[in-house]
């Protein structure tokens, strides 16, 4: 099945995936390793394949992932995760699985350096819950 995503759909997908890494990085600031989290998570997203990989090859532009607080970033990213999963489940179920797997792999890669702090673990739970809400 061939799927064509609109420019807005692609932007939402990028915000969702890179935003998940951004949220983990922000949560990891309390443990002192936000840059390592961001780097490892972004590298994992860059290794995605299929339609998801092609879309994620381009990082979101502008200030789409900026926010004055983690809550402001989460307000944009968590609904985007659910929206992308809903869109892909409807139009290309195999890509929905690919997207979910890609985000989960990025989370694992971002946090593989040790046991996640309670703050990071809570953010992982919120991200996973948003993925599964669709």
mmCIF file of C-alpha atoms in Angstrom:
data_model
loop_
_atom_site.group_PDB
_atom_site.id
_atom_site.type_symbol
_atom_site.label_atom_id
_atom_site.label_comp_id
_atom_site.label_asym_id
_atom_site.label_seq_id
_atom_site.Cartn_x
_atom_site.Cartn_y
_atom_site.Cartn_z
ATOM 1 C CA UNK A 1 0.000 0.000 0.000
ATOM 2 C CA UNK A 2 1.330 3.373 -0.989
ATOM 3 C CA UNK A 3 0.722 6.300 1.296
ATOM 4 C CA UNK A 4 1.222 9.950 0.552
ATOM 5 C CA UNK A 5 1.507 12.212 3.553
ATOM 6 C CA UNK A 6 0.670 15.886 3.372
ATOM 7 C CA UNK A 7 3.330 18.399 4.361
ATOM 8 C CA UNK A 8 1.422 18.959 7.611
ATOM 9 C CA UNK A 9 1.334 15.203 8.299
ATOM 10 C CA UNK A 10 5.096 15.019 7.761
ATOM 11 C CA UNK A 11 5.658 17.967 10.082
ATOM 12 C CA UNK A 12 3.489 16.347 12.749
ATOM 13 C CA UNK A 13 5.400 13.069 12.393
ATOM 14 C CA UNK A 14 8.732 14.860 12.797
ATOM 15 C CA UNK A 15 7.498 16.839 15.786
ATOM 16 C CA UNK A 16 6.179 13.658 17.394
ATOM 17 C CA UNK A 17 9.360 11.620 16.971
ATOM 18 C CA UNK A 18 11.971 14.308 17.589
ATOM 19 C CA UNK A 19 9.729 15.777 20.265
ATOM 20 C CA UNK A 20 9.763 12.489 22.176
ATOM 21 C CA UNK A 21 13.561 12.726 22.288
ATOM 22 C CA UNK A 22 13.327 16.396 23.255
ATOM 23 C CA UNK A 23 11.005 15.527 26.156
ATOM 24 C CA UNK A 24 13.388 12.834 27.374
ATOM 25 C CA UNK A 25 16.286 15.243 27.103
ATOM 26 C CA UNK A 26 14.408 17.885 29.095
ATOM 27 C CA UNK A 27 13.473 15.300 31.726
ATOM 28 C CA UNK A 28 17.080 14.091 31.807
ATOM 29 C CA UNK A 29 18.372 17.555 32.648
ATOM 30 C CA UNK A 30 17.797 16.734 36.311
ATOM 31 C CA UNK A 31 20.303 13.877 36.012
ATOM 32 C CA UNK A 32 22.859 15.920 34.133
ATOM 33 C CA UNK A 33 22.834 14.075 30.784
ATOM 34 C CA UNK A 34 20.397 15.881 28.452
ATOM 35 C CA UNK A 35 22.911 16.205 25.614
ATOM 36 C CA UNK A 36 23.732 12.494 25.666
ATOM 37 C CA UNK A 37 20.020 11.656 25.645
ATOM 38 C CA UNK A 38 19.347 14.031 22.740
ATOM 39 C CA UNK A 39 22.311 12.798 20.714
ATOM 40 C CA UNK A 40 21.620 9.082 21.177
ATOM 41 C CA UNK A 41 17.895 9.465 20.555
ATOM 42 C CA UNK A 42 18.382 11.573 17.429
ATOM 43 C CA UNK A 43 20.902 9.124 15.994
ATOM 44 C CA UNK A 44 18.370 6.329 16.496
ATOM 45 C CA UNK A 45 15.682 8.344 14.694
ATOM 46 C CA UNK A 46 18.122 8.933 11.857
ATOM 47 C CA UNK A 47 18.444 5.189 11.343
ATOM 48 C CA UNK A 48 14.716 4.680 10.740
ATOM 49 C CA UNK A 49 13.634 2.951 7.547
ATOM 50 C CA UNK A 50 10.566 2.935 5.323
ATOM 51 C CA UNK A 51 8.270 5.909 4.945
ATOM 52 C CA UNK A 52 8.969 6.920 8.540
ATOM 53 C CA UNK A 53 12.707 6.967 7.860
ATOM 54 C CA UNK A 54 12.284 9.109 4.766
ATOM 55 C CA UNK A 55 10.185 11.636 6.673
ATOM 56 C CA UNK A 56 12.509 11.686 9.693
ATOM 57 C CA UNK A 57 15.519 12.306 7.470
ATOM 58 C CA UNK A 58 14.533 15.962 7.710
ATOM 59 C CA UNK A 59 14.638 17.510 11.193
ATOM 60 C CA UNK A 60 11.721 19.804 12.157
ATOM 61 C CA UNK A 61 12.382 23.397 11.205
ATOM 62 C CA UNK A 62 11.976 26.539 13.211
ATOM 63 C CA UNK A 63 10.874 26.590 16.804
ATOM 64 C CA UNK A 64 8.452 23.665 16.657
ATOM 65 C CA UNK A 65 10.149 21.879 19.546
ATOM 66 C CA UNK A 66 11.007 24.908 21.643
ATOM 67 C CA UNK A 67 9.101 25.719 24.767
ATOM 68 C CA UNK A 68 9.543 27.658 27.954
ATOM 69 C CA UNK A 69 8.775 24.532 29.953
ATOM 70 C CA UNK A 70 8.590 20.791 29.597
ATOM 71 C CA UNK A 71 4.821 21.118 29.935
ATOM 72 C CA UNK A 72 4.636 23.387 26.863
ATOM 73 C CA UNK A 73 6.720 20.957 24.823
ATOM 74 C CA UNK A 74 4.602 18.028 26.043
ATOM 75 C CA UNK A 75 1.419 19.886 25.087
ATOM 76 C CA UNK A 76 2.623 19.801 21.487
ATOM 77 C CA UNK A 77 4.459 16.470 21.345
ATOM 78 C CA UNK A 78 2.195 14.025 23.199
ATOM 79 C CA UNK A 79 -0.901 14.784 21.070
ATOM 80 C CA UNK A 80 1.296 14.632 17.948
ATOM 81 C CA UNK A 81 2.402 11.097 18.881
ATOM 82 C CA UNK A 82 -1.222 9.992 19.162
ATOM 83 C CA UNK A 83 -2.232 11.798 15.966
ATOM 84 C CA UNK A 84 0.550 10.203 13.924
ATOM 85 C CA UNK A 85 -0.307 6.743 15.226
ATOM 86 C CA UNK A 86 -3.985 7.267 14.357
ATOM 87 C CA UNK A 87 -3.152 8.530 10.863
ATOM 88 C CA UNK A 88 -0.746 5.718 10.114
ATOM 89 C CA UNK A 89 -3.007 3.003 11.569
ATOM 90 C CA UNK A 90 -5.741 4.194 9.238
ATOM 91 C CA UNK A 91 -3.647 4.662 6.102
ATOM 92 C CA UNK A 92 -0.703 2.252 6.456
ATOM 93 C CA UNK A 93 -0.763 -0.083 9.481
ATOM 94 C CA UNK A 94 2.733 -1.392 8.758
ATOM 95 C CA UNK A 95 4.066 2.157 8.986
ATOM 96 C CA UNK A 96 2.226 2.663 12.287
ATOM 97 C CA UNK A 97 4.178 -0.302 13.651
ATOM 98 C CA UNK A 98 7.356 1.109 12.116
ATOM 99 C CA UNK A 99 6.765 4.538 13.681
ATOM 100 C CA UNK A 100 6.031 3.086 17.133
ATOM 101 C CA UNK A 101 9.077 0.836 16.934
ATOM 102 C CA UNK A 102 11.252 3.743 15.797
ATOM 103 C CA UNK A 103 10.170 5.952 18.712
ATOM 104 C CA UNK A 104 10.569 3.116 21.232
ATOM 105 C CA UNK A 105 14.040 2.353 19.827
ATOM 106 C CA UNK A 106 14.974 6.036 20.107
ATOM 107 C CA UNK A 107 13.809 6.056 23.731
ATOM 108 C CA UNK A 108 15.877 2.964 24.459
ATOM 109 C CA UNK A 109 18.904 4.394 22.717
ATOM 110 C CA UNK A 110 18.524 7.736 24.463
ATOM 111 C CA UNK A 111 18.415 6.135 27.893
ATOM 112 C CA UNK A 112 20.674 3.097 27.441
ATOM 113 C CA UNK A 113 23.545 4.627 29.411
ATOM 114 C CA UNK A 114 21.999 3.629 32.717
ATOM 115 C CA UNK A 115 18.893 3.195 34.757
ATOM 116 C CA UNK A 116 16.503 6.057 33.899
ATOM 117 C CA UNK A 117 15.812 8.427 36.757
ATOM 118 C CA UNK A 118 12.241 8.483 38.068
ATOM 119 C CA UNK A 119 11.664 11.692 36.087
ATOM 120 C CA UNK A 120 12.870 10.139 32.823
ATOM 121 C CA UNK A 121 10.973 6.902 33.537
ATOM 122 C CA UNK A 122 7.784 8.924 34.015
ATOM 123 C CA UNK A 123 8.349 10.705 30.697
ATOM 124 C CA UNK A 124 8.926 7.370 28.958
ATOM 125 C CA UNK A 125 5.589 6.208 30.390
ATOM 126 C CA UNK A 126 3.841 9.351 29.091
ATOM 127 C CA UNK A 127 5.369 8.942 25.627
ATOM 128 C CA UNK A 128 4.402 5.266 25.458
ATOM 129 C CA UNK A 129 0.889 6.059 26.662
ATOM 130 C CA UNK A 130 0.527 8.696 23.918
ATOM 131 C CA UNK A 131 1.705 6.202 21.284
ATOM 132 C CA UNK A 132 -0.784 3.613 22.494
ATOM 133 C CA UNK A 133 -3.734 6.032 22.813
ATOM 134 C CA UNK A 134 -4.491 5.839 19.094
#
